[in-house]
Coordinates of N, CA and C in Angstrom, one line a residue:
M1 N 41.7 127.5 5.4 CA 41.7 127.0 4.1 C 42.7 125.9 4.0
A2 N 42.4 124.9 3.3 CA 43.2 123.7 3.1 C 44.4 124.0 2.3
A3 N 45.5 123.3 2.5 CA 46.7 123.4 1.7 C 46.5 122.8 0.3
Q4 N 47.3 123.3 -0.7 CA 47.1 122.8 -2.0 C 48.2 121.8 -2.5
E5 N 49.2 121.6 -1.6 CA 50.2 120.7 -2.0 C 50.8 120.0 -0.7
K6 N 51.5 118.9 -0.9 CA 52.0 118.2 0.3 C 53.1 119.0 1.0
N7 N 53.1 118.9 2.3 CA 54.0 119.6 3.2 C 55.1 118.6 3.5
M8 N 56.2 118.7 2.8 CA 57.3 117.7 2.9 C 58.0 117.8 4.3
Q9 N 57.9 118.9 4.9 CA 58.5 119.0 6.3 C 57.7 118.2 7.3
E10 N 56.4 118.3 7.2 CA 55.6 117.4 8.1 C 55.7 116.0 7.8
I11 N 55.8 115.6 6.5 CA 56.0 114.2 6.1 C 57.3 113.7 6.7
E12 N 58.4 114.5 6.6 CA 59.7 114.1 7.2 C 59.6 113.9 8.7
K13 N 58.8 114.7 9.4 CA 58.6 114.5 10.8 C 57.9 113.2 11.1
A14 N 56.9 112.9 10.3 CA 56.1 111.7 10.5 C 57.0 110.4 10.3
K15 N 58.0 110.5 9.5 CA 58.9 109.4 9.2 C 59.6 108.9 10.5
K16 N 59.7 109.8 11.5 CA 60.3 109.5 12.8 C 59.3 108.9 13.8
L17 N 58.0 108.8 13.4 CA 57.0 108.3 14.3 C 56.7 106.8 14.1
N18 N 56.2 106.2 15.1 CA 55.8 104.8 15.0 C 54.3 104.6 14.6
H19 N 54.0 103.4 14.1 CA 52.6 103.0 13.8 C 51.9 103.8 12.7
V20 N 52.6 104.4 11.8 CA 52.1 105.3 10.8 C 51.4 104.5 9.7
P21 N 50.2 104.8 9.3 CA 49.5 104.1 8.2 C 49.8 104.8 6.9
W22 N 51.0 104.6 6.4 CA 51.5 105.4 5.2 C 50.6 105.1 4.0
G23 N 50.4 106.2 3.2 CA 49.6 106.1 2.0 C 49.3 107.5 1.5
E24 N 48.8 107.6 0.3 CA 48.5 108.9 -0.3 C 47.6 109.8 0.6
E25 N 46.5 109.2 1.1 CA 45.6 110.0 1.8 C 46.2 110.4 3.2
Y26 N 47.0 109.6 3.8 CA 47.7 109.9 5.0 C 48.6 111.1 4.8
E27 N 49.4 111.1 3.7 CA 50.3 112.2 3.5 C 49.6 113.5 3.2
K28 N 48.4 113.4 2.5 CA 47.6 114.6 2.3 C 47.1 115.1 3.7
M29 N 46.7 114.1 4.5 CA 46.1 114.5 5.8 C 47.0 115.3 6.7
I30 N 48.3 114.8 6.8 CA 49.2 115.5 7.7 C 49.8 116.7 7.0
S31 N 49.6 116.9 5.7 CA 50.0 118.1 5.0 C 49.0 119.2 5.1
G32 N 47.9 119.0 5.6 CA 46.8 120.0 5.7 C 46.0 120.1 4.4
M33 N 46.1 119.1 3.5 CA 45.3 119.1 2.3 C 43.9 118.4 2.6
L34 N 43.0 118.7 1.7 CA 41.7 118.0 1.8 C 42.0 116.5 1.5
Y35 N 41.4 115.6 2.3 CA 41.7 114.2 2.1 C 40.4 113.4 2.5
D36 N 40.4 112.2 2.0 CA 39.3 111.2 2.3 C 39.7 110.4 3.5
S37 N 38.9 110.6 4.6 CA 39.3 109.9 5.9 C 38.7 108.5 5.9
W38 N 38.0 108.0 4.8 CA 37.4 106.7 4.9 C 38.1 105.7 4.0
T39 N 39.4 105.9 3.7 CA 40.1 104.9 3.0 C 40.4 103.8 4.0
R40 N 40.7 102.6 3.4 CA 40.9 101.4 4.2 C 42.0 101.6 5.2
D41 N 43.1 102.2 4.8 CA 44.2 102.3 5.7 C 43.9 103.2 6.9
L42 N 43.2 104.3 6.6 CA 42.9 105.3 7.7 C 41.8 104.7 8.6
T43 N 40.8 104.1 8.1 CA 39.8 103.5 9.0 C 40.4 102.4 9.8
A44 N 41.3 101.6 9.3 CA 41.9 100.6 10.1 C 42.7 101.2 11.2
A45 N 43.4 102.3 10.9 CA 44.2 103.0 12.0 C 43.3 103.5 13.1
R46 N 42.2 104.1 12.7 CA 41.3 104.6 13.7 C 40.6 103.5 14.5
F47 N 40.4 102.3 13.9 CA 39.8 101.2 14.6 C 40.8 100.7 15.7
K48 N 42.1 100.7 15.3 CA 43.2 100.3 16.2 C 43.2 101.3 17.4
A49 N 43.0 102.6 17.1 CA 43.1 103.6 18.2 C 41.9 103.4 19.1
R50 N 40.7 103.0 18.6 CA 39.6 102.8 19.5 C 39.7 101.6 20.3
A51 N 40.3 100.6 19.7 CA 40.6 99.3 20.5 C 41.5 99.6 21.7
F52 N 42.5 100.5 21.4 CA 43.4 100.9 22.4 C 42.7 101.6 23.5
A53 N 41.9 102.6 23.1 CA 41.1 103.4 24.1 C 40.2 102.5 25.0
N54 N 39.6 101.6 24.4 CA 38.7 100.7 25.2 C 39.5 99.9 26.2
K55 N 40.7 99.4 25.8 CA 41.5 98.7 26.8 C 42.1 99.6 27.8
Y56 N 42.7 100.7 27.4 CA 43.4 101.7 28.3 C 42.4 102.2 29.3
N57 N 41.3 102.6 28.9 CA 40.3 103.3 29.8 C 39.6 102.3 30.7
T58 N 39.7 101.1 30.6 CA 39.0 100.1 31.4 C 39.9 99.2 32.2
W59 N 41.2 99.1 31.9 CA 42.1 98.2 32.5 C 42.5 98.6 33.9
F60 N 42.5 97.7 34.9 CA 42.9 97.9 36.2 C 43.6 96.7 36.8
P61 N 44.6 96.8 37.7 CA 45.2 95.6 38.2 C 44.2 94.7 38.9
P62 N 44.5 93.4 38.9 CA 43.6 92.5 39.6 C 43.5 92.8 41.1
A63 N 42.4 92.3 41.7 CA 42.1 92.6 43.1 C 43.2 92.0 44.0
S64 N 43.9 91.0 43.5 CA 44.9 90.4 44.3 C 46.2 91.2 44.4
T65 N 46.3 92.3 43.6 CA 47.5 93.1 43.6 C 47.7 93.8 45.0
D66 N 48.9 93.8 45.5 CA 49.3 94.4 46.7 C 49.1 95.9 46.6
P67 N 48.2 96.6 47.4 CA 48.0 98.0 47.3 C 49.3 98.8 47.4
A68 N 50.3 98.3 48.1 CA 51.5 99.1 48.3 C 52.3 99.2 46.9
T69 N 52.1 98.3 46.0 CA 52.7 98.3 44.7 C 51.8 98.5 43.6
G70 N 50.5 98.6 43.9 CA 49.4 98.6 42.9 C 49.6 99.8 41.9
F71 N 50.0 101.0 42.4 CA 50.1 102.1 41.5 C 51.2 101.9 40.5
D72 N 52.3 101.3 41.0 CA 53.5 101.1 40.1 C 53.1 100.1 39.0
V73 N 52.3 99.1 39.3 CA 51.8 98.1 38.4 C 50.9 98.8 37.3
L74 N 50.0 99.7 37.8 CA 49.1 100.4 37.0 C 49.9 101.3 36.0
A75 N 50.8 102.1 36.5 CA 51.6 103.0 35.6 C 52.4 102.2 34.6
A76 N 53.0 101.1 35.0 CA 53.8 100.3 34.0 C 52.9 99.8 32.9
E77 N 51.8 99.2 33.2 CA 50.9 98.7 32.2 C 50.4 99.7 31.3
R78 N 50.0 100.9 31.8 CA 49.5 102.0 31.0 C 50.6 102.5 30.0
A79 N 51.8 102.6 30.5 CA 52.9 103.0 29.6 C 53.1 102.0 28.5
K80 N 53.0 100.7 28.8 CA 53.2 99.7 27.8 C 52.1 99.8 26.7
M81 N 50.9 100.1 27.1 CA 49.8 100.2 26.2 C 50.0 101.5 25.3
L82 N 50.4 102.6 25.9 CA 50.6 103.8 25.2 C 51.7 103.6 24.1
K83 N 52.7 102.9 24.4 CA 53.8 102.7 23.4 C 53.3 101.9 22.2
E84 N 52.2 101.2 22.3 CA 51.7 100.4 21.2 C 50.9 101.2 20.2
V85 N 50.6 102.5 20.5 CA 49.8 103.3 19.6 C 50.3 104.7 19.4
I86 N 51.0 105.3 20.4 CA 51.5 106.7 20.2 C 52.7 106.7 19.4
G87 N 52.8 107.7 18.5 CA 53.9 107.9 17.5 C 55.2 108.0 18.2
H88 N 55.3 108.9 19.2 CA 56.6 109.0 19.9 C 56.2 109.3 21.4
L89 N 56.9 108.5 22.3 CA 56.5 108.6 23.7 C 57.9 108.7 24.5
G90 N 58.0 109.8 25.2 CA 59.2 110.0 26.1 C 59.1 109.1 27.3
D91 N 60.0 109.3 28.2 CA 60.0 108.6 29.5 C 59.2 109.3 30.6
D92 N 58.7 108.5 31.5 CA 57.9 109.1 32.7 C 56.7 109.8 32.2
I93 N 55.8 109.0 31.5 CA 54.5 109.5 31.0 C 53.4 109.0 31.9
F94 N 52.5 109.8 32.3 CA 51.3 109.3 33.0 C 50.1 110.1 32.5
I95 N 49.1 109.3 31.9 CA 47.9 109.9 31.4 C 46.7 109.2 32.1
E96 N 46.0 109.9 32.9 CA 44.8 109.3 33.5 C 43.7 109.1 32.5
P97 N 43.1 107.9 32.6 CA 41.9 107.7 31.7 C 40.7 108.4 32.2
P98 N 39.7 108.6 31.4 CA 39.7 108.2 30.0 C 40.6 109.1 29.1
F99 N 41.2 108.5 28.1 CA 42.1 109.1 27.1 C 41.6 108.7 25.8
N100 N 41.3 109.7 24.9 CA 40.7 109.3 23.6 C 41.5 110.0 22.5
I101 N 41.7 109.3 21.4 CA 42.5 109.8 20.3 C 41.9 109.4 18.9
D102 N 42.3 110.1 17.9 CA 41.8 109.6 16.5 C 42.7 108.5 16.0
Y103 N 44.0 108.8 16.0 CA 45.0 107.8 15.5 C 46.1 107.4 16.5
G104 N 46.6 108.4 17.2 CA 47.7 108.1 18.1 C 49.1 108.2 17.5
C105 N 49.2 107.7 16.3 CA 50.5 107.7 15.6 C 51.0 109.1 15.3
N106 N 50.1 110.1 15.2 CA 50.5 111.4 14.9 C 50.9 112.2 16.1
I107 N 50.9 111.6 17.3 CA 51.1 112.3 18.6 C 52.6 112.0 19.0
S108 N 53.3 113.1 19.4 CA 54.6 113.0 19.9 C 54.6 113.7 21.3
I109 N 55.0 112.9 22.3 CA 55.0 113.5 23.7 C 56.4 113.4 24.3
G110 N 56.9 114.5 24.8 CA 58.2 114.5 25.5 C 58.2 113.9 26.9
D111 N 59.4 113.9 27.5 CA 59.6 113.3 28.8 C 58.8 114.0 29.9
R112 N 58.4 113.2 30.9 CA 57.8 113.8 32.1 C 56.5 114.5 31.8
F113 N 55.6 113.8 31.2 CA 54.3 114.4 30.8 C 53.2 113.8 31.8
F114 N 52.4 114.7 32.3 CA 51.2 114.3 33.0 C 50.0 114.9 32.5
A115 N 48.9 114.1 32.3 CA 47.6 114.6 31.9 C 46.6 114.0 32.8
N116 N 45.7 114.9 33.3 CA 44.6 114.5 34.2 C 43.5 113.9 33.4
F117 N 42.4 113.6 34.0 CA 41.3 112.8 33.4 C 40.8 113.4 32.1
N118 N 40.4 112.6 31.2 CA 39.6 113.0 30.0 C 40.4 113.9 29.0
L119 N 41.6 113.5 28.7 CA 42.3 114.1 27.6 C 41.9 113.6 26.3
T120 N 41.5 114.5 25.4 CA 41.1 114.1 24.0 C 42.0 114.8 23.0
I121 N 42.6 114.0 22.1 CA 43.5 114.5 21.0 C 43.0 114.0 19.7
L122 N 42.5 114.9 18.9 CA 42.1 114.5 17.5 C 43.3 114.8 16.6
D123 N 44.1 113.8 16.5 CA 45.4 113.9 15.8 C 45.3 113.6 14.3
C124 N 44.5 114.3 13.6 CA 44.4 114.2 12.1 C 45.6 114.9 11.5
S125 N 46.3 115.7 12.2 CA 47.6 116.3 11.8 C 48.6 116.0 12.9
L126 N 49.8 116.4 12.8 CA 50.8 116.1 13.8 C 50.5 116.9 15.0
V127 N 50.6 116.3 16.2 CA 50.4 117.0 17.5 C 51.7 116.7 18.3
T128 N 52.4 117.8 18.6 CA 53.7 117.7 19.3 C 53.6 118.3 20.6
I129 N 53.9 117.6 21.7 CA 53.8 118.1 23.1 C 55.3 117.9 23.6
G130 N 55.8 119.0 24.2 CA 57.2 119.0 24.6 C 57.4 118.3 26.0
A131 N 58.6 118.5 26.5 CA 58.9 117.8 27.8 C 58.4 118.6 29.0
R132 N 58.1 117.9 30.0 CA 57.7 118.4 31.3 C 56.5 119.2 31.2
C133 N 55.5 118.8 30.5 CA 54.2 119.5 30.4 C 53.2 118.8 31.3
M134 N 52.2 119.6 31.7 CA 51.2 119.2 32.6 C 49.8 119.6 32.1
F135 N 48.9 118.8 32.0 CA 47.5 119.1 31.5 C 46.5 118.8 32.6
G136 N 45.6 119.8 32.8 CA 44.5 119.6 33.7 C 43.4 118.6 33.1
P137 N 42.3 118.4 33.8 CA 41.3 117.5 33.3 C 40.5 118.2 32.2
N138 N 40.0 117.3 31.3 CA 39.2 117.7 30.2 C 39.8 118.6 29.2
V139 N 41.1 118.5 29.0 CA 41.8 119.2 27.9 C 41.6 118.6 26.6
S140 N 41.3 119.4 25.6 CA 41.1 118.9 24.2 C 42.0 119.5 23.2
I141 N 42.7 118.7 22.4 CA 43.5 119.3 21.3 C 42.9 118.8 20.0
F142 N 42.5 119.7 19.2 CA 41.8 119.4 17.9 C 42.7 119.8 16.8
A143 N 43.3 118.9 16.1 CA 44.1 119.1 14.9 C 43.3 118.9 13.7
A144 N 42.0 118.5 13.8 CA 41.1 118.2 12.7 C 40.1 119.4 12.5
T145 N 39.8 119.6 11.2 CA 38.8 120.6 10.9 C 38.1 120.3 9.6
H146 N 37.2 121.2 9.2 CA 36.4 121.0 8.0 C 36.3 122.3 7.2
E147 N 36.0 122.2 6.0 CA 35.6 123.4 5.2 C 34.2 123.9 5.6
T148 N 34.0 125.2 5.5 CA 32.7 125.7 5.8 C 31.7 125.4 4.8
E149 N 32.1 125.1 3.5 CA 31.1 124.7 2.5 C 30.5 123.4 2.8
V150 N 29.2 123.3 2.6 CA 28.5 122.1 3.0 C 28.9 120.8 2.2
Q151 N 29.1 121.0 0.9 CA 29.3 119.8 0.0 C 30.5 119.0 0.4
S152 N 31.6 119.6 0.8 CA 32.8 118.8 1.1 C 32.5 118.0 2.4
R153 N 31.7 118.5 3.3 CA 31.3 117.8 4.5 C 30.4 116.6 4.2
R154 N 29.5 116.8 3.2 CA 28.7 115.7 2.8 C 29.5 114.6 2.1
D155 N 30.6 115.0 1.5 CA 31.4 114.1 0.8 C 32.5 113.4 1.8
N156 N 32.4 113.7 3.1 CA 33.3 113.2 4.1 C 34.8 113.6 3.8
I157 N 34.9 114.8 3.3 CA 36.2 115.4 3.0 C 36.6 116.3 4.2
E158 N 37.8 116.2 4.7 CA 38.2 117.1 5.8 C 39.7 117.4 5.6
Y159 N 40.2 118.2 6.5 CA 41.7 118.5 6.6 C 42.1 118.8 8.0
G160 N 43.4 119.0 8.2 CA 43.9 119.3 9.6 C 45.0 120.3 9.6
R161 N 45.3 120.7 10.8 CA 46.4 121.6 11.0 C 47.2 121.2 12.2
P162 N 48.6 121.2 12.1 CA 49.3 120.7 13.2 C 49.2 121.6 14.5
V163 N 49.4 121.0 15.6 CA 49.4 121.6 16.9 C 50.7 121.4 17.6
V164 N 51.3 122.4 18.2 CA 52.5 122.3 19.0 C 52.3 122.9 20.4
V165 N 52.7 122.1 21.4 CA 52.8 122.6 22.8 C 54.2 122.5 23.2
G166 N 54.9 123.6 23.5 CA 56.3 123.6 23.8 C 56.6 123.0 25.2
D167 N 57.9 122.9 25.5 CA 58.4 122.4 26.7 C 57.8 123.2 27.9
D168 N 57.7 122.5 29.1 CA 57.4 123.2 30.3 C 56.1 124.0 30.4
C169 N 55.1 123.5 29.6 CA 53.8 124.2 29.6 C 52.8 123.5 30.6
W170 N 52.0 124.4 31.2 CA 50.9 123.9 32.0 C 49.6 124.4 31.3
I171 N 48.7 123.4 31.0 CA 47.4 123.7 30.3 C 46.3 123.4 31.3
G172 N 45.6 124.4 31.7 CA 44.6 124.1 32.8 C 43.4 123.4 32.3
G173 N 42.5 123.0 33.2 CA 41.3 122.2 32.9 C 40.4 122.8 32.0
N174 N 39.8 122.0 31.1 CA 38.7 122.4 30.1 C 39.2 123.3 29.0
V175 N 40.6 123.4 28.8 CA 41.1 124.2 27.8 C 41.0 123.4 26.4
V176 N 40.6 124.1 25.4 CA 40.5 123.6 24.0 C 41.5 124.3 23.1
I177 N 42.4 123.5 22.6 CA 43.4 124.0 21.6 C 43.0 123.7 20.2
L178 N 42.8 124.7 19.4 CA 42.3 124.5 18.1 C 43.3 124.3 17.0
P179 N 42.9 123.8 15.8 CA 43.9 123.4 14.8 C 44.8 124.6 14.4
G180 N 46.1 124.2 14.2 CA 47.1 125.2 13.8 C 47.8 126.0 14.8
V181 N 47.4 125.8 16.1 CA 48.0 126.6 17.2 C 49.3 126.1 17.6
T182 N 50.2 127.0 17.9 CA 51.5 126.7 18.5 C 51.6 127.5 19.8
I183 N 51.9 126.8 20.9 CA 52.1 127.4 22.2 C 53.5 127.2 22.6
G184 N 54.2 128.3 22.8 CA 55.6 128.3 23.1 C 56.0 127.7 24.5
R185 N 57.2 127.5 24.7 CA 57.7 126.8 25.9 C 57.4 127.7 27.2
G186 N 57.1 127.1 28.3 CA 57.0 127.8 29.5 C 55.7 128.5 29.7
V187 N 54.7 128.3 28.8 CA 53.4 129.0 29.0 C 52.5 128.2 29.9
G188 N 51.7 128.9 30.7 CA 50.7 128.3 31.5 C 49.4 129.1 31.4
G189 N 48.3 128.5 31.7 CA 47.0 129.2 31.6 C 45.9 128.6 32.4
G190 N 44.9 129.3 32.6 CA 43.8 128.8 33.5 C 42.8 127.9 32.7
C191 N 41.6 127.8 33.3 CA 40.6 126.9 32.9 C 39.6 127.5 31.9
D192 N 38.9 126.6 31.3 CA 37.7 127.0 30.5 C 38.0 128.1 29.4
R193 N 39.0 127.7 28.6 CA 39.4 128.7 27.5 C 39.5 127.9 26.2
F194 N 39.4 128.7 25.1 CA 39.8 128.2 23.8 C 41.0 128.9 23.3
V195 N 42.1 128.1 22.9 CA 43.3 128.7 22.4 C 43.1 128.7 20.9
V196 N 43.1 129.9 20.3 CA 42.8 130.0 18.9 C 43.9 130.6 18.1
V197 N 44.9 131.2 18.7 CA 46.0 131.8 18.0 C 47.3 131.4 18.6
D198 N 48.4 131.4 17.9 CA 49.8 131.1 18.4 C 50.1 132.0 19.5
R199 N 50.7 131.5 20.6 CA 51.1 132.3 21.7 C 52.3 131.7 22.5
G200 N 53.1 132.6 22.9 CA 54.1 132.3 24.0 C 55.4 131.7 23.5
G201 N 56.4 132.1 24.3 CA 57.7 131.4 24.2 C 58.6 131.8 23.0
R202 N 58.2 132.7 22.2 CA 59.0 133.1 21.0 C 60.2 133.8 21.5
K203 N 61.3 133.5 20.9 CA 62.6 134.1 21.4 C 62.6 135.6 21.3
Q204 N 62.0 136.1 20.2 CA 62.1 137.5 20.0 C 61.2 138.3 20.9
Q205 N 60.2 137.7 21.6 CA 59.3 138.4 22.4 C 59.8 138.6 23.8
G206 N 60.7 137.8 24.3 CA 61.3 137.9 25.7 C 60.3 137.4 26.7
L207 N 59.0 137.8 26.6 CA 58.0 137.3 27.6 C 57.1 136.3 26.8
A208 N 56.7 135.3 27.5 CA 55.7 134.4 26.9 C 54.4 134.9 27.1
R209 N 53.5 135.0 26.1 CA 52.2 135.6 26.3 C 51.2 134.6 25.7
L210 N 50.2 134.4 26.5 CA 49.2 133.4 26.1 C 47.8 134.1 25.9
Q211 N 47.2 134.0 24.8 CA 45.9 134.6 24.6 C 44.8 133.6 24.4
Y212 N 43.8 133.7 25.1 CA 42.6 132.8 25.0 C 41.4 133.5 24.5
H213 N 40.5 132.8 24.0 CA 39.1 133.2 23.8 C 38.3 132.7 24.9
Y214 N 37.6 133.5 25.7 CA 36.7 133.1 26.6 C 35.5 132.4 25.9
Q215 N 34.8 131.5 26.5 CA 33.7 130.8 25.9 C 32.6 131.9 25.6
Q216 N 32.5 132.9 26.4 CA 31.6 134.0 26.1 C 32.4 135.3 26.3
G217 N 32.4 136.0 25.2 CA 33.1 137.3 25.3 C 34.4 137.3 24.4
P218 N 35.0 138.5 24.2 CA 36.1 138.6 23.3 C 37.4 138.1 23.8
A219 N 38.3 137.9 23.0 CA 39.7 137.4 23.4 C 40.4 138.5 24.2
K220 N 41.2 138.1 25.2 CA 41.9 139.0 26.0 C 43.2 138.3 26.5
N221 N 44.2 139.1 26.8 CA 45.4 138.5 27.4 C 45.1 138.2 28.9
V222 N 45.4 137.0 29.3 CA 45.0 136.6 30.7 C 46.2 136.2 31.5
W223 N 47.4 136.1 30.9 CA 48.5 135.5 31.7 C 49.8 135.9 31.0
R224 N 50.9 136.2 31.8 CA 52.2 136.4 31.3 C 53.2 135.6 32.1
A225 N 54.2 135.0 31.4 CA 55.2 134.2 32.1 C 56.5 134.8 31.9
Q226 N 57.4 134.5 32.9 CA 58.8 135.0 32.7 C 59.4 134.3 31.5
A227 N 60.4 135.0 30.9 CA 61.2 134.4 29.9 C 62.0 133.3 30.4
I228 N 62.2 132.2 29.7 CA 63.0 131.1 30.2 C 64.0 130.7 29.1

């Protein structure tokens, strides 16, 4: 269910991010309220994100580049492009293309982050990824959702929920993290899963526990991590 009022805590977090398209609908969007995604400011921000993706996913050093230094050239140029669109970017970030986003400005990534091929982040709400995280190929983070009632979808009305991935997490290939999920620090998990509920890293639990939904079959606990 969508929120009924603005979330000032999320708005304050967004004030620390770069490239934000501030406006009434943007504030409603990151607050989890129903909002119109087709306002001029939001469509312009998504267009910028798609222009970024087109460049990022196709750029490669010229053929004349020395193979011995080519990877350094590639990493440096990719980092430069990421800083032009991502809300907050730590040091030592490497994301293999293709990499696709809705806005980019709502994404915060800590230091020493690696993502393998085909990371997708629908950042219609704030998406926070901690330090020293690793993502396998085809990971998807969906902070966007819709009402189940048909009319609001016909009216292009939607809402979002924030997603948080704590420090030192490993997210395996083909994992889908759904709106509103928080994954605590130090959690790791296997492939082909849907993360639908908050899991892991809570101080009061002692052990980090991650629960997934299998694509077919009921939810079950599949992994436990040492407390850190």
